[in-house]
Coordinates of C-alpha atoms and ligand atoms in Angstrom, one line a residue:
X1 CA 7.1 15.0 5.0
X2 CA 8.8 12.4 2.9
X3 CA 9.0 8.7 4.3
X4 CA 11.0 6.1 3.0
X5 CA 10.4 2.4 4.0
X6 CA 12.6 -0.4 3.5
X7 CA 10.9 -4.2 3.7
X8 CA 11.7 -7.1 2.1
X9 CA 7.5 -6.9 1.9
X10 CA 6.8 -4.0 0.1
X11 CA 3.8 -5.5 -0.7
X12 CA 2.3 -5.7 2.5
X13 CA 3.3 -1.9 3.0
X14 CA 2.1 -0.2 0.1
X15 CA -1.5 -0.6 0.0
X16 CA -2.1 0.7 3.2
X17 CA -0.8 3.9 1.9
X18 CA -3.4 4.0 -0.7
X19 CA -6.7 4.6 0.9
X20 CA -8.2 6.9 3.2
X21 CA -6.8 9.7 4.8
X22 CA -2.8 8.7 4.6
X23 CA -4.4 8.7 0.1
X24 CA -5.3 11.9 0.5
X25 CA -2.5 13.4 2.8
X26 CA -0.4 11.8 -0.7
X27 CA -2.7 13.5 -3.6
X28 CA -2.8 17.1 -1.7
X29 CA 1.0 16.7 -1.6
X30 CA 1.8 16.9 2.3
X31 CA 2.7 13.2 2.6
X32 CA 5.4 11.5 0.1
X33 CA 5.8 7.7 0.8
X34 CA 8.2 5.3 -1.0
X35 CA 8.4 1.7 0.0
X36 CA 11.3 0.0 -1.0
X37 CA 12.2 -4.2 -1.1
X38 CA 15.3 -4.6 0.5
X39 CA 16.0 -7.2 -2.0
X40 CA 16.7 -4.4 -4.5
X41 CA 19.9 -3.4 -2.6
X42 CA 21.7 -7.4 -2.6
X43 CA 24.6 -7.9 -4.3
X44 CA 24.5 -11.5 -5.4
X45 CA 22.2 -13.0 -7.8
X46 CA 20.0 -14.7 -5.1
X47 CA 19.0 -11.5 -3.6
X48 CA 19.7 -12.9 0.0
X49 CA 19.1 -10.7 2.3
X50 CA 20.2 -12.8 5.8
X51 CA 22.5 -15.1 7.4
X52 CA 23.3 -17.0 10.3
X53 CA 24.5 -15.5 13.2
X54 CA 27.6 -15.6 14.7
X55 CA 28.2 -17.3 17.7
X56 CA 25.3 -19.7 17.0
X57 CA 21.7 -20.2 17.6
X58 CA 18.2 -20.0 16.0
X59 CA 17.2 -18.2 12.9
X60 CA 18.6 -15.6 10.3
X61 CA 19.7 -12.1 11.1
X62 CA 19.5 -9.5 8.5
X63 CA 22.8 -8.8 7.1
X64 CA 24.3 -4.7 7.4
X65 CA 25.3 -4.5 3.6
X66 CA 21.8 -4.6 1.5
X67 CA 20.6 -2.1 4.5
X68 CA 23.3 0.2 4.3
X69 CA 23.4 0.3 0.5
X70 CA 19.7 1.0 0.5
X71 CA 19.6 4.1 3.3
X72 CA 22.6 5.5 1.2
X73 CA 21.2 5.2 -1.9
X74 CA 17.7 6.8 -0.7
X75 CA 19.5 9.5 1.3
X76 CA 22.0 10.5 -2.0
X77 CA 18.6 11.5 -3.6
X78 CA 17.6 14.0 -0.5
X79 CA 18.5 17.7 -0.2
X80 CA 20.1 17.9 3.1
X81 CA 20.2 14.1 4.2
X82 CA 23.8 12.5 5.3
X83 CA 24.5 10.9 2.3
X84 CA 23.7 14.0 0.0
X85 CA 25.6 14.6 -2.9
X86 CA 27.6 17.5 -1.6
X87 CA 28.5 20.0 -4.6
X88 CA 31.8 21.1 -3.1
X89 CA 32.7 17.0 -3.2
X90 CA 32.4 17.3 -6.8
X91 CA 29.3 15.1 -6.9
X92 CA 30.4 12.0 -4.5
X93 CA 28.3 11.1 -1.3
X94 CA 30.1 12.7 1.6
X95 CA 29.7 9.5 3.1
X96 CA 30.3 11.2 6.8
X97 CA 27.9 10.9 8.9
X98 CA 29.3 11.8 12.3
X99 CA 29.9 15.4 11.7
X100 CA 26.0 15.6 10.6
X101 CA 25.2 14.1 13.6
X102 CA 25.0 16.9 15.7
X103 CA 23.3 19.2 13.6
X104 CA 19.4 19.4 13.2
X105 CA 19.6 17.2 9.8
X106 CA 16.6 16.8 7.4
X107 CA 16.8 13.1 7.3
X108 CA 16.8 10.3 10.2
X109 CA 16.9 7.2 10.2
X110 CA 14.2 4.9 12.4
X111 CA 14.8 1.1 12.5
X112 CA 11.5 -0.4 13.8
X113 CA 12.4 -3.2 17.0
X114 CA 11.1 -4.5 19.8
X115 CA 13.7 -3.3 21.4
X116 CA 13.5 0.3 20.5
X117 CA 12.1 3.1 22.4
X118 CA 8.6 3.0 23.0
X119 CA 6.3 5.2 20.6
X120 CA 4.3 7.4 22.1
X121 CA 2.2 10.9 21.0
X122 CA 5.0 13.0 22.8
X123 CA 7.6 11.3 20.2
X124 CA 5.3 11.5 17.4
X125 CA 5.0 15.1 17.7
X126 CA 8.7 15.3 17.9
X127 CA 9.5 13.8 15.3
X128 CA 6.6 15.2 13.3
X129 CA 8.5 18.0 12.2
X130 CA 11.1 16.2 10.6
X131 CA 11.0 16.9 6.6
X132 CA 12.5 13.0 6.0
X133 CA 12.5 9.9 7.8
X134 CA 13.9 6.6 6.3
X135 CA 12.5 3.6 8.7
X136 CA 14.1 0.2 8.2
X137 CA 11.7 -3.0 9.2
X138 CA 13.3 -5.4 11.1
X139 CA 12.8 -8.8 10.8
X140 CA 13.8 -12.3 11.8
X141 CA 15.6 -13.1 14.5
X142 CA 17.2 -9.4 14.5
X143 CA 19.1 -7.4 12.5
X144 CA 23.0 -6.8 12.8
X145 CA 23.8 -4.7 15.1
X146 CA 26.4 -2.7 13.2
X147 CA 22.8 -1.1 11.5
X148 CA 21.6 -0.1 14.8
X149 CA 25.3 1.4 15.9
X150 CA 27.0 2.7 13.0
X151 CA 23.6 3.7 10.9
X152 CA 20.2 3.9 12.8
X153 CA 20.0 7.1 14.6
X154 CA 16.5 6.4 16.6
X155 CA 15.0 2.6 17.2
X156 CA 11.4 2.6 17.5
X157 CA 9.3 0.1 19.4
X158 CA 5.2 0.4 18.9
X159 CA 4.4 -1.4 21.5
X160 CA 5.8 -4.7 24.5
X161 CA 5.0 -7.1 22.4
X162 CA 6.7 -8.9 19.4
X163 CA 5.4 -8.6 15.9
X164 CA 7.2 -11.3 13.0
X165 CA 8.4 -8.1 11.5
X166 CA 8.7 -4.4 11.8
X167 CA 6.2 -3.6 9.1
X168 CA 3.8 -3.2 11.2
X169 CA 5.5 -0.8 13.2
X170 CA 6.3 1.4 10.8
X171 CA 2.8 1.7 9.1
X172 CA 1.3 2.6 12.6
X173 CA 4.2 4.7 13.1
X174 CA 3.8 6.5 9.6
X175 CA 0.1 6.9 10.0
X176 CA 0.4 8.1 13.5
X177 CA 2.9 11.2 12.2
X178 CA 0.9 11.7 8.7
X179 CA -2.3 12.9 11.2
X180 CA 0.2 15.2 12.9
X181 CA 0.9 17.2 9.6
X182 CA -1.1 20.5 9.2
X183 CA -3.7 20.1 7.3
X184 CA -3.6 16.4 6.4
X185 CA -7.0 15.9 9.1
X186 CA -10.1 16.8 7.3
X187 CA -10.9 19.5 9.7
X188 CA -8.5 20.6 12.6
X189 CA -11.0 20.0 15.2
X190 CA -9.8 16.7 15.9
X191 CA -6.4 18.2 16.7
X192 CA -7.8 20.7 19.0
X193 CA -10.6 18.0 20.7
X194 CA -7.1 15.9 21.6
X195 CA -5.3 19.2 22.7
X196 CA -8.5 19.9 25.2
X197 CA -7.9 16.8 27.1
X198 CA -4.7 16.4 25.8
X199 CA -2.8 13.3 27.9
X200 CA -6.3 11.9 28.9
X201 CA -8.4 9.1 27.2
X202 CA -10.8 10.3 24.8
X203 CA -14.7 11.6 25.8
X204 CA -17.5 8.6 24.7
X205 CA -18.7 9.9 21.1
X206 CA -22.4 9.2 19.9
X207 CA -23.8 10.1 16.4
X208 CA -27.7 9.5 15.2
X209 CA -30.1 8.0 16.1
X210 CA -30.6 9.4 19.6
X211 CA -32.8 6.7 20.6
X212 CA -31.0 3.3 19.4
X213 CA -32.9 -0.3 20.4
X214 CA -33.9 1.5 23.8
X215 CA -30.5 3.4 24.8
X216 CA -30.6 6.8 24.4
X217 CA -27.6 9.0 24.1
X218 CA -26.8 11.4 27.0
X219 CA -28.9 14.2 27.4
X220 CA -26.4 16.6 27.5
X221 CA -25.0 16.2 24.2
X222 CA -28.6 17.4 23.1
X223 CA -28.7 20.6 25.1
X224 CA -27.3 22.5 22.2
X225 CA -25.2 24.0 25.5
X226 CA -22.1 24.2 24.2
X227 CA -20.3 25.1 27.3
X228 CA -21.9 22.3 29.4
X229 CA -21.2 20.0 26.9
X230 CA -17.3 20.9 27.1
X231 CA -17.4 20.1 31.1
X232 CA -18.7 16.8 30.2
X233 CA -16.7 15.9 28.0
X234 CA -13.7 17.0 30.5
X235 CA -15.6 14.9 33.2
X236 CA -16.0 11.8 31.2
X237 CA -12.7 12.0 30.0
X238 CA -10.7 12.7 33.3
X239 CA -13.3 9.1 34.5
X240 CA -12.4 6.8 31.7
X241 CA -8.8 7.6 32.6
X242 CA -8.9 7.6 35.9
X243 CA -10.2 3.5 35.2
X244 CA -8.6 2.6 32.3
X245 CA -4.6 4.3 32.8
X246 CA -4.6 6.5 35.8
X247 CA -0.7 6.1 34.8
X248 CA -1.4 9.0 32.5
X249 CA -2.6 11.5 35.0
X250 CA 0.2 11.8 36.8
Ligands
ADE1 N1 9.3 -5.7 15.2 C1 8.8 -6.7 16.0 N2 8.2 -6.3 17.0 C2 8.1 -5.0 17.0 C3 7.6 -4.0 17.9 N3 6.9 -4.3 19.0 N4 7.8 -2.7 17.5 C4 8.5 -2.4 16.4 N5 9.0 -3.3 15.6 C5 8.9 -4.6 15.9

């Protein structure tokens, strides 16, 4: 999967891409991340990336040219995106992106909001599959809405809150589909622990000592009964949900 990010804080962004799992997902090749400043797409000598808005009231909107310079200029550089160089156009951007619309393309386009729709695992997985996504970071006091209706074919919300910008978003959101890709986990029992109790809260998890300042850890878990242990974890898992988000089990 290739991800392209565009922030006017690219340096926020990157670093969290270079550690950990979402490190190695990049070094065994199944994860390809670009973060790109927003500021690199202006046209006039102060970078400026905002304005006022129309109509009045607080703050600075970010303006639709830089953005829709930057997602054409990263999507002319991917195979199958909209704004591939098509050969028969003898090397120009085909520039139309309605006719692509329909099709199952390679590339979409995610512009992270609070008022997108909210991100859940049944949207990660779906949009796991995608080979390139290009997510735009909001910020300010919003961005203008010719992005969202002439460019932006999903808007993503992580959660009902409101972040200063949508970098946040889109590092949860990129990390949250990086752990989807086969073999990016370190081994695929995680996957299949999830798919067990799949739309419940996780099972408690202990690790050594099994005696820790007095509490001890279930005896269960110690059994070496590996089909007991299952039902327990079923049990424990169907309880903590049943408390904490009985929402999920209907
Ligand atoms: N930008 C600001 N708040 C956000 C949120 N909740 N989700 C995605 N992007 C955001």
């Amino acid at each position: 999967m290739l991800i392209d990010i565009i922030t006017i804080f690219p340096e926020v962004v990157r670093p969290y891409f270079s550690e950990s799992i979402l490190k190695r997902a990049r070094d065994k090749g199944k994860l390809q991340v670009r973060v790109h400043n927003l500021r690199d797409y202006t046209l006039d000598k102060h970078k400026k990336v905002d304005d006022r808005p129309f109509g009045g009231g607080p703050g600075m909107v970010l303006s639709p040219e830089p953005i829709f310079r930057a997602v054409e200029k990263i999507g002319l550089r991917v195979k199958g995106s909209p704004f591939a160089i098509q050969q028969q156009n003898n090397g120009k951007a085909s520039g139309d992106r309605k006719g692509l619309r329909q099709k199952k393309r390679k590339t979409k386009i995610i512009l992270l909001s609070p008022k997108g729709k909210k991100l859940d695992q049944k949207m990660a997985l779906g949009l796991s599959s995608q080979e390139h996504l290009i997510l735009i970071c909001g910020h300010y006091e919003g961005v203008d809405e010719r992005v969202r209706k002439y460019l932006v074919d999903e808007e993503v919300s992580i959660g009902d809150y409101v972040l200063t910008g949508g970098e946040l978003a889109a590092m949860v959101l990129s990390d949250c589909l990086a752990r989807l890709i086969p073999g990016v986990l370190g081994h695929d029992e995680s996957n299949k622990s999830e798919s067990f109790c799949a739309g419940l809260l996780e099972y408690p998890q202990y690790t050594r000592p099994a005696s820790f300042r007095g509490k001890n850890v279930p005896k269960i878990l110690l059994s070496g009964n590996h089909q007991e242990i299952l039902t327990w974890r079923k049990e424990e898992a169907v309880k903590i949900t049943k408390k904490r988000r009985p929402d999920l089990l209907k």
